[in-house]
């Protein structure tokens, strides 16, 4: 059974840092593009960052450029999101996703919820002011 399981969320003060992890199981994901999305209360889900299977291509939404870094360890079948300089507006449930067809940029700008191969269940990040 294929699963994506996020962890690392929590409560942090503005300006602080968190590292999210997404552990994939059930098969190897080294050829899949993987990404992070978020959904704040009352808002639509939005893409945050994506990374190609090799890790060589990355996409970032404008609102996280310079603050967040996506990287992966294919030996561990895990993708990470390092979040620095967090702001209260970063508060959201963060979801991990994987897709075997989309490029990193396509996952960032052309994604659809139903078009992603796999989704995790999310981890909550709360940034206090």
PDB file of C-alpha atoms in Angstrom:
ATOM      1  CA  UNK A   1       0.000   0.000   0.000  1.00  0.00           C
ATOM      2  CA  UNK A   2       1.436   3.335  -1.070  1.00  0.00           C
ATOM      3  CA  UNK A   3       1.453   6.018   1.604  1.00  0.00           C
ATOM      4  CA  UNK A   4       2.783   9.509   2.076  1.00  0.00           C
ATOM      5  CA  UNK A   5       3.072  10.504   5.719  1.00  0.00           C
ATOM      6  CA  UNK A   6       3.913  14.058   6.721  1.00  0.00           C
ATOM      7  CA  UNK A   7       5.486  15.044  10.020  1.00  0.00           C
ATOM      8  CA  UNK A   8       7.245  17.983  11.623  1.00  0.00           C
ATOM      9  CA  UNK A   9       4.391  20.428  11.940  1.00  0.00           C
ATOM     10  CA  UNK A  10       3.714  22.327  15.116  1.00  0.00           C
ATOM     11  CA  UNK A  11       3.474  25.714  16.772  1.00  0.00           C
ATOM     12  CA  UNK A  12       6.253  28.208  16.184  1.00  0.00           C
ATOM     13  CA  UNK A  13       6.681  31.938  16.707  1.00  0.00           C
ATOM     14  CA  UNK A  14       6.982  34.309  13.811  1.00  0.00           C
ATOM     15  CA  UNK A  15      10.544  34.384  12.547  1.00  0.00           C
ATOM     16  CA  UNK A  16      11.141  30.804  13.611  1.00  0.00           C
ATOM     17  CA  UNK A  17      11.848  27.667  11.611  1.00  0.00           C
ATOM     18  CA  UNK A  18      10.371  24.234  11.073  1.00  0.00           C
ATOM     19  CA  UNK A  19      11.357  21.279   8.917  1.00  0.00           C
ATOM     20  CA  UNK A  20       8.611  19.146   7.488  1.00  0.00           C
ATOM     21  CA  UNK A  21       9.193  15.601   6.346  1.00  0.00           C
ATOM     22  CA  UNK A  22       7.197  13.418   3.993  1.00  0.00           C
ATOM     23  CA  UNK A  23       8.017   9.741   4.174  1.00  0.00           C
ATOM     24  CA  UNK A  24       6.851   7.657   1.241  1.00  0.00           C
ATOM     25  CA  UNK A  25       6.285   3.934   1.483  1.00  0.00           C
ATOM     26  CA  UNK A  26       4.927   1.142  -0.625  1.00  0.00           C
ATOM     27  CA  UNK A  27       7.300   1.657  -3.548  1.00  0.00           C
ATOM     28  CA  UNK A  28      10.267   3.771  -4.514  1.00  0.00           C
ATOM     29  CA  UNK A  29       9.534   7.371  -5.459  1.00  0.00           C
ATOM     30  CA  UNK A  30      12.935   8.284  -6.839  1.00  0.00           C
ATOM     31  CA  UNK A  31      11.480   9.004 -10.279  1.00  0.00           C
ATOM     32  CA  UNK A  32       8.426  10.886  -9.056  1.00  0.00           C
ATOM     33  CA  UNK A  33       8.104  14.605  -8.753  1.00  0.00           C
ATOM     34  CA  UNK A  34       7.150  15.425  -5.197  1.00  0.00           C
ATOM     35  CA  UNK A  35       5.761  18.595  -3.793  1.00  0.00           C
ATOM     36  CA  UNK A  36       4.387  20.476  -0.839  1.00  0.00           C
ATOM     37  CA  UNK A  37       1.031  22.201  -0.782  1.00  0.00           C
ATOM     38  CA  UNK A  38      -0.821  24.057   1.922  1.00  0.00           C
ATOM     39  CA  UNK A  39      -4.355  24.982   2.810  1.00  0.00           C
ATOM     40  CA  UNK A  40      -5.178  27.710   5.284  1.00  0.00           C
ATOM     41  CA  UNK A  41      -8.558  27.859   7.025  1.00  0.00           C
ATOM     42  CA  UNK A  42     -11.204  29.115   4.635  1.00  0.00           C
ATOM     43  CA  UNK A  43      -8.827  29.201   1.692  1.00  0.00           C
ATOM     44  CA  UNK A  44      -8.101  26.998  -1.274  1.00  0.00           C
ATOM     45  CA  UNK A  45      -5.165  24.643  -1.361  1.00  0.00           C
ATOM     46  CA  UNK A  46      -2.104  26.158  -3.008  1.00  0.00           C
ATOM     47  CA  UNK A  47       1.233  24.859  -4.186  1.00  0.00           C
ATOM     48  CA  UNK A  48       4.290  25.753  -2.143  1.00  0.00           C
ATOM     49  CA  UNK A  49       7.249  23.912  -3.662  1.00  0.00           C
ATOM     50  CA  UNK A  50       8.049  20.932  -5.854  1.00  0.00           C
ATOM     51  CA  UNK A  51      11.135  18.916  -6.707  1.00  0.00           C
ATOM     52  CA  UNK A  52      11.991  16.582  -9.546  1.00  0.00           C
ATOM     53  CA  UNK A  53      12.853  12.944  -8.985  1.00  0.00           C
ATOM     54  CA  UNK A  54      16.585  13.569  -9.187  1.00  0.00           C
ATOM     55  CA  UNK A  55      16.331  16.681  -7.051  1.00  0.00           C
ATOM     56  CA  UNK A  56      17.893  18.786  -9.761  1.00  0.00           C
ATOM     57  CA  UNK A  57      14.844  20.887 -10.592  1.00  0.00           C
ATOM     58  CA  UNK A  58      12.873  22.795  -8.013  1.00  0.00           C
ATOM     59  CA  UNK A  59       9.856  25.048  -8.109  1.00  0.00           C
ATOM     60  CA  UNK A  60       8.888  27.585  -5.460  1.00  0.00           C
ATOM     61  CA  UNK A  61       5.826  29.732  -5.131  1.00  0.00           C
ATOM     62  CA  UNK A  62       6.721  33.401  -5.041  1.00  0.00           C
ATOM     63  CA  UNK A  63       5.527  33.822  -1.477  1.00  0.00           C
ATOM     64  CA  UNK A  64       8.118  31.348  -0.127  1.00  0.00           C
ATOM     65  CA  UNK A  65      11.120  32.122  -2.300  1.00  0.00           C
ATOM     66  CA  UNK A  66      14.150  32.828  -0.168  1.00  0.00           C
ATOM     67  CA  UNK A  67      12.492  31.412   2.960  1.00  0.00           C
ATOM     68  CA  UNK A  68      11.634  27.781   2.188  1.00  0.00           C
ATOM     69  CA  UNK A  69      13.816  25.044   0.715  1.00  0.00           C
ATOM     70  CA  UNK A  70      12.613  21.728  -0.677  1.00  0.00           C
ATOM     71  CA  UNK A  71      14.996  18.794  -0.859  1.00  0.00           C
ATOM     72  CA  UNK A  72      14.801  15.038  -0.945  1.00  0.00           C
ATOM     73  CA  UNK A  73      16.701  11.951   0.102  1.00  0.00           C
ATOM     74  CA  UNK A  74      15.831   9.188  -2.315  1.00  0.00           C
ATOM     75  CA  UNK A  75      17.689   6.615  -0.250  1.00  0.00           C
ATOM     76  CA  UNK A  76      15.168   7.309   2.494  1.00  0.00           C
ATOM     77  CA  UNK A  77      12.214   7.819   0.128  1.00  0.00           C
ATOM     78  CA  UNK A  78      11.647  11.135   1.891  1.00  0.00           C
ATOM     79  CA  UNK A  79      11.114  14.734   0.837  1.00  0.00           C
ATOM     80  CA  UNK A  80      11.617  17.678   3.151  1.00  0.00           C
ATOM     81  CA  UNK A  81      10.530  21.276   3.403  1.00  0.00           C
ATOM     82  CA  UNK A  82      12.800  23.532   5.426  1.00  0.00           C
ATOM     83  CA  UNK A  83      10.821  26.594   6.422  1.00  0.00           C
ATOM     84  CA  UNK A  84      12.659  29.632   7.763  1.00  0.00           C
ATOM     85  CA  UNK A  85      11.523  33.145   8.653  1.00  0.00           C
ATOM     86  CA  UNK A  86       8.010  31.884   9.185  1.00  0.00           C
ATOM     87  CA  UNK A  87       5.142  34.355   9.138  1.00  0.00           C
ATOM     88  CA  UNK A  88       1.652  34.115  10.648  1.00  0.00           C
ATOM     89  CA  UNK A  89       0.276  33.882   7.110  1.00  0.00           C
ATOM     90  CA  UNK A  90       2.185  30.620   6.665  1.00  0.00           C
ATOM     91  CA  UNK A  91      -0.251  29.008   9.090  1.00  0.00           C
ATOM     92  CA  UNK A  92      -1.906  26.117   7.253  1.00  0.00           C
ATOM     93  CA  UNK A  93      -2.148  22.388   6.908  1.00  0.00           C
ATOM     94  CA  UNK A  94       0.777  21.308   4.770  1.00  0.00           C
ATOM     95  CA  UNK A  95       0.323  18.379   2.416  1.00  0.00           C
ATOM     96  CA  UNK A  96       2.816  16.276   0.544  1.00  0.00           C
ATOM     97  CA  UNK A  97       2.043  14.958  -2.931  1.00  0.00           C
ATOM     98  CA  UNK A  98       3.731  12.765  -5.510  1.00  0.00           C
ATOM     99  CA  UNK A  99       3.206  12.350  -9.217  1.00  0.00           C
ATOM    100  CA  UNK A 100       4.973  10.231 -11.781  1.00  0.00           C
ATOM    101  CA  UNK A 101       4.138  12.429 -14.782  1.00  0.00           C
ATOM    102  CA  UNK A 102       4.285  16.092 -13.799  1.00  0.00           C
ATOM    103  CA  UNK A 103       7.473  18.103 -13.899  1.00  0.00           C
ATOM    104  CA  UNK A 104       8.344  20.193 -10.879  1.00  0.00           C
ATOM    105  CA  UNK A 105       7.136  23.369 -12.552  1.00  0.00           C
ATOM    106  CA  UNK A 106       3.955  21.724 -13.762  1.00  0.00           C
ATOM    107  CA  UNK A 107       3.255  20.493 -10.234  1.00  0.00           C
ATOM    108  CA  UNK A 108       3.692  24.052  -9.063  1.00  0.00           C
ATOM    109  CA  UNK A 109       1.559  25.878 -11.601  1.00  0.00           C
ATOM    110  CA  UNK A 110      -0.712  23.356 -13.326  1.00  0.00           C
ATOM    111  CA  UNK A 111      -1.677  20.987 -10.585  1.00  0.00           C
ATOM    112  CA  UNK A 112      -5.157  19.760  -9.806  1.00  0.00           C
ATOM    113  CA  UNK A 113      -6.199  17.865  -6.713  1.00  0.00           C
ATOM    114  CA  UNK A 114      -7.556  14.967  -8.707  1.00  0.00           C
ATOM    115  CA  UNK A 115      -4.602  14.909 -11.043  1.00  0.00           C
ATOM    116  CA  UNK A 116      -1.996  14.042  -8.425  1.00  0.00           C
ATOM    117  CA  UNK A 117      -1.098  10.404  -8.025  1.00  0.00           C
ATOM    118  CA  UNK A 118      -0.759  10.454  -4.256  1.00  0.00           C
ATOM    119  CA  UNK A 119      -1.517  12.790  -1.364  1.00  0.00           C
ATOM    120  CA  UNK A 120      -0.583  12.665   2.267  1.00  0.00           C
ATOM    121  CA  UNK A 121      -3.027  13.545   5.013  1.00  0.00           C
ATOM    122  CA  UNK A 122      -1.250  16.704   6.072  1.00  0.00           C
ATOM    123  CA  UNK A 123       0.510  18.223   9.040  1.00  0.00           C
ATOM    124  CA  UNK A 124      -0.562  21.423  10.763  1.00  0.00           C
ATOM    125  CA  UNK A 125       1.785  24.387  10.970  1.00  0.00           C
ATOM    126  CA  UNK A 126       0.759  27.264  13.213  1.00  0.00           C
ATOM    127  CA  UNK A 127       2.807  30.448  13.306  1.00  0.00           C
ATOM    128  CA  UNK A 128       2.036  32.820  16.146  1.00  0.00           C
ATOM    129  CA  UNK A 129       2.634  36.552  15.945  1.00  0.00           C
TER     130      UNK A 129
END
